mmCIF file of C-alpha atoms in Angstrom:
data_model
loop_
_atom_site.group_PDB
_atom_site.id
_atom_site.type_symbol
_atom_site.label_atom_id
_atom_site.label_comp_id
_atom_site.label_asym_id
_atom_site.label_seq_id
_atom_site.Cartn_x
_atom_site.Cartn_y
_atom_site.Cartn_z
ATOM 1 C CA MET A 1 99.129 104.463 122.551
ATOM 2 C CA ASN A 2 95.391 104.338 122.074
ATOM 3 C CA LYS A 3 93.227 103.816 119.035
ATOM 4 C CA GLU A 4 91.474 107.194 119.079
ATOM 5 C CA GLU A 5 94.742 109.158 119.352
ATOM 6 C CA THR A 6 96.319 107.082 116.592
ATOM 7 C CA LEU A 7 93.427 107.674 114.218
ATOM 8 C CA LYS A 8 93.487 111.396 115.089
ATOM 9 C CA SER A 9 97.237 111.522 114.344
ATOM 10 C CA LEU A 10 96.626 110.037 110.905
ATOM 11 C CA GLU A 11 93.810 112.513 110.265
ATOM 12 C CA LEU A 12 96.139 115.383 111.203
ATOM 13 C CA ALA A 13 98.789 113.933 108.885
ATOM 14 C CA GLU A 14 96.357 114.252 105.969
ATOM 15 C CA ILE A 15 95.641 117.865 106.905
ATOM 16 C CA GLU A 16 99.342 118.629 107.156
ATOM 17 C CA MET A 17 100.012 116.999 103.791
ATOM 18 C CA ASN A 18 97.367 119.189 102.156
ATOM 19 C CA ARG A 19 98.875 122.221 103.841
ATOM 20 C CA LEU A 20 102.289 121.289 102.459
ATOM 21 C CA LEU A 21 100.799 121.068 98.958
ATOM 22 C CA GLU A 22 99.140 124.463 99.373
ATOM 23 C CA LYS A 23 102.403 125.956 100.595
ATOM 24 C CA ALA A 24 104.326 124.501 97.658
ATOM 25 C CA LYS A 25 101.721 125.911 95.278
ATOM 26 C CA SER A 26 101.946 129.351 96.865
ATOM 27 C CA LEU A 27 105.756 129.321 96.757
ATOM 28 C CA GLN A 28 105.923 128.364 93.118
ATOM 29 C CA GLY A 29 103.388 131.052 92.284
ATOM 30 C CA SER A 30 105.507 133.626 94.122
ATOM 31 C CA VAL A 31 102.627 134.375 96.458
ATOM 32 C CA ARG A 32 104.056 135.520 99.756
ATOM 33 C CA MET A 33 102.423 133.990 102.774
ATOM 34 C CA GLU A 34 102.945 134.785 106.415
ATOM 35 C CA ASP A 35 103.822 131.230 107.460
ATOM 36 C CA LYS A 36 105.928 129.949 104.595
ATOM 37 C CA PHE A 37 108.272 127.857 106.687
ATOM 38 C CA LEU A 38 106.805 124.410 106.925
ATOM 39 C CA PRO A 39 109.207 121.646 107.878
ATOM 40 C CA ILE A 40 111.420 120.621 105.008
ATOM 41 C CA GLU A 41 112.758 117.581 106.841
ATOM 42 C CA PRO A 42 110.220 114.742 107.054
ATOM 43 C CA ARG A 43 111.064 113.943 110.691
ATOM 44 C CA GLU A 44 110.223 117.539 111.711
ATOM 45 C CA SER A 45 106.667 117.338 110.394
ATOM 46 C CA LYS A 46 103.704 116.193 112.475
ATOM 47 C CA LEU A 47 103.449 112.964 110.504
ATOM 48 C CA GLY A 48 107.186 112.372 110.851
ATOM 49 C CA LYS A 49 107.189 112.938 114.607
ATOM 50 C CA TRP A 50 104.266 110.551 115.021
ATOM 51 C CA PHE A 51 105.559 107.997 112.495
ATOM 52 C CA TYR A 52 109.027 107.714 114.044
ATOM 53 C CA GLY A 53 107.538 107.706 117.538
ATOM 54 C CA ASP A 54 104.281 105.914 118.329
ATOM 55 C CA GLY A 55 103.722 104.991 114.694
ATOM 56 C CA GLN A 56 106.543 102.466 114.827
ATOM 57 C CA LYS A 57 104.515 100.428 117.307
ATOM 58 C CA LEU A 58 101.999 99.667 114.543
ATOM 59 C CA LYS A 59 104.540 97.382 112.897
ATOM 60 C CA ALA A 60 103.606 94.864 115.578
ATOM 61 C CA LEU A 61 99.967 94.645 114.450
ATOM 62 C CA SER A 62 99.286 91.335 112.748
ATOM 63 C CA ASN A 63 96.953 92.886 110.160
ATOM 64 C CA ASN A 64 99.396 95.647 109.182
ATOM 65 C CA PRO A 65 101.998 94.413 106.693
ATOM 66 C CA LEU A 66 105.475 95.904 107.020
ATOM 67 C CA GLU A 67 105.339 97.197 103.445
ATOM 68 C CA CYS A 68 102.507 99.536 104.499
ATOM 69 C CA MET A 69 104.761 101.302 106.967
ATOM 70 C CA SER A 70 107.667 101.224 104.535
ATOM 71 C CA ASN A 71 105.505 102.726 101.777
ATOM 72 C CA ILE A 72 104.274 105.499 104.077
ATOM 73 C CA GLU A 73 107.838 106.311 105.080
ATOM 74 C CA GLN A 74 109.128 106.369 101.495
ATOM 75 C CA LEU A 75 106.239 108.445 100.148
ATOM 76 C CA HIS A 76 106.454 110.893 103.046
ATOM 77 C CA GLU A 77 110.186 111.384 102.467
ATOM 78 C CA ASN A 78 109.650 111.869 98.725
ATOM 79 C CA LEU A 79 106.911 114.419 99.365
ATOM 80 C CA HIS A 80 109.257 116.470 101.535
ATOM 81 C CA LYS A 81 112.085 116.151 98.989
ATOM 82 C CA ARG A 82 109.846 117.666 96.313
ATOM 83 C CA TYR A 83 108.821 120.449 98.700
ATOM 84 C CA ALA A 84 112.499 121.095 99.511
ATOM 85 C CA GLU A 85 113.239 121.399 95.788
ATOM 86 C CA ILE A 86 110.518 124.011 95.356
ATOM 87 C CA TYR A 87 111.673 125.838 98.488
ATOM 88 C CA THR A 88 115.271 125.880 97.238
ATOM 89 C CA LEU A 89 114.198 127.220 93.847
ATOM 90 C CA CYS A 90 112.312 130.032 95.610
ATOM 91 C CA PHE A 91 114.839 130.955 98.279
ATOM 92 C CA GLY A 92 118.132 129.317 97.342
ATOM 93 C CA GLU A 93 119.927 126.756 99.486
ATOM 94 C CA GLU A 94 118.577 126.359 102.996
ATOM 95 C CA GLU A 95 121.014 127.709 105.516
ATOM 96 C CA SER A 96 121.625 125.788 108.687
ATOM 97 C CA GLY A 97 122.206 128.936 110.703
ATOM 98 C CA GLY A 98 121.385 129.640 114.298
ATOM 99 C CA LEU A 99 118.755 131.705 116.013
ATOM 100 C CA LEU A 100 119.177 134.787 113.825
ATOM 101 C CA SER A 101 118.517 132.824 110.633
ATOM 102 C CA LYS A 102 115.227 131.639 112.142
ATOM 103 C CA ILE A 103 114.225 135.187 113.124
ATOM 104 C CA PHE A 104 115.143 136.871 109.841
ATOM 105 C CA LYS A 105 113.262 135.111 107.093
ATOM 106 C CA PRO A 106 115.058 134.566 103.801
ATOM 107 C CA LYS A 107 114.061 136.726 100.883
ATOM 108 C CA GLN A 108 112.176 135.139 98.043
ATOM 109 C CA LYS A 109 114.100 135.428 94.802
ATOM 110 C CA VAL A 110 112.625 135.998 91.353
ATOM 111 C CA PRO A 111 112.744 132.612 89.612
ATOM 112 C CA THR A 112 113.827 132.213 86.018
ATOM 113 C CA GLU A 113 111.562 130.628 83.402
ATOM 114 C CA SER A 114 113.396 127.334 83.707
ATOM 115 C CA GLU A 115 113.065 127.442 87.515
ATOM 116 C CA ILE A 116 109.326 128.122 87.200
ATOM 117 C CA LYS A 117 108.988 125.149 84.868
ATOM 118 C CA LEU A 118 110.930 122.964 87.299
ATOM 119 C CA MET A 119 108.793 124.163 90.228
ATOM 120 C CA ASN A 120 105.650 123.247 88.298
ATOM 121 C CA GLU A 121 107.052 119.783 87.581
ATOM 122 C CA GLU A 122 107.981 119.310 91.233
ATOM 123 C CA TYR A 123 104.505 120.396 92.290
ATOM 124 C CA VAL A 124 102.835 117.920 89.921
ATOM 125 C CA SER A 125 105.116 115.242 91.354
ATOM 126 C CA MET A 126 104.110 116.284 94.879
ATOM 127 C CA GLN A 127 100.441 115.932 93.974
ATOM 128 C CA LYS A 128 100.976 112.383 92.690
ATOM 129 C CA ILE A 129 102.990 111.415 95.763
ATOM 130 C CA ALA A 130 100.359 112.951 98.057
ATOM 131 C CA THR A 131 97.637 110.904 96.357
ATOM 132 C CA GLU A 132 99.629 107.705 96.861
ATOM 133 C CA LEU A 133 100.421 108.633 100.472
ATOM 134 C CA SER A 134 96.741 109.349 101.152
ATOM 135 C CA GLY A 135 95.918 105.898 99.813
ATOM 136 C CA GLU A 136 98.464 104.232 102.078
ATOM 137 C CA ILE A 137 97.246 106.177 105.097
ATOM 138 C CA ALA A 138 93.632 105.247 104.246
ATOM 139 C CA ARG A 139 94.620 101.553 104.126
ATOM 140 C CA LEU A 140 96.335 101.891 107.499
ATOM 141 C CA VAL A 141 93.251 103.584 108.961
ATOM 142 C CA ARG A 142 91.018 100.747 107.688
ATOM 143 C CA ARG A 143 93.338 98.226 109.336
ATOM 144 C CA LEU A 144 93.299 100.157 112.596
ATOM 145 C CA VAL A 145 89.509 100.406 112.579
ATOM 146 C CA ALA A 146 89.331 96.624 112.145
ATOM 147 C CA VAL A 147 91.513 95.998 115.204
ATOM 148 C CA SER A 148 90.148 96.090 118.716
ATOM 149 C CA GLU A 149 90.992 99.046 120.895
ATOM 150 C CA GLU A 150 92.532 96.727 123.485
ATOM 151 C CA LYS A 151 94.996 95.376 120.939
ATOM 152 C CA ILE A 152 96.142 98.857 119.937
ATOM 153 C CA ASN A 153 96.269 100.037 123.560
ATOM 154 C CA SER A 154 98.561 97.126 124.395
ATOM 155 C CA LEU A 155 101.216 98.198 121.863
#
């Protein structure tokens, strides 16, 4: 693990989070997009893969309190839960099928008024969670910048 790669991973996490928000907005507005299948499960996302891999090593940094990592994990999971709710309202329950279900994309259904209202509420919730998550990631970045590269490389 090195400092530059770690900071780049956190920068990419911010980009991915914004992409998830955009995707949720497009789904709730019934705008069809080519790539509408972002990871629903937090561990499948770029942030999740990094967080549950190399990111866990950051718990050993003396200037990084454990609640920072816990907060990032909780907020990230909540963000994906809200996205999953919007996805389910647009397409129905996610099927855990095999290869064919990944090839043939599900059809977007026409949401009812109550589903549209719920999607809007979920999206607003996602925006709030994303703001909090951005704040936690920014605090982590500040802590990483303050630590020497040697210390991070030794993790």
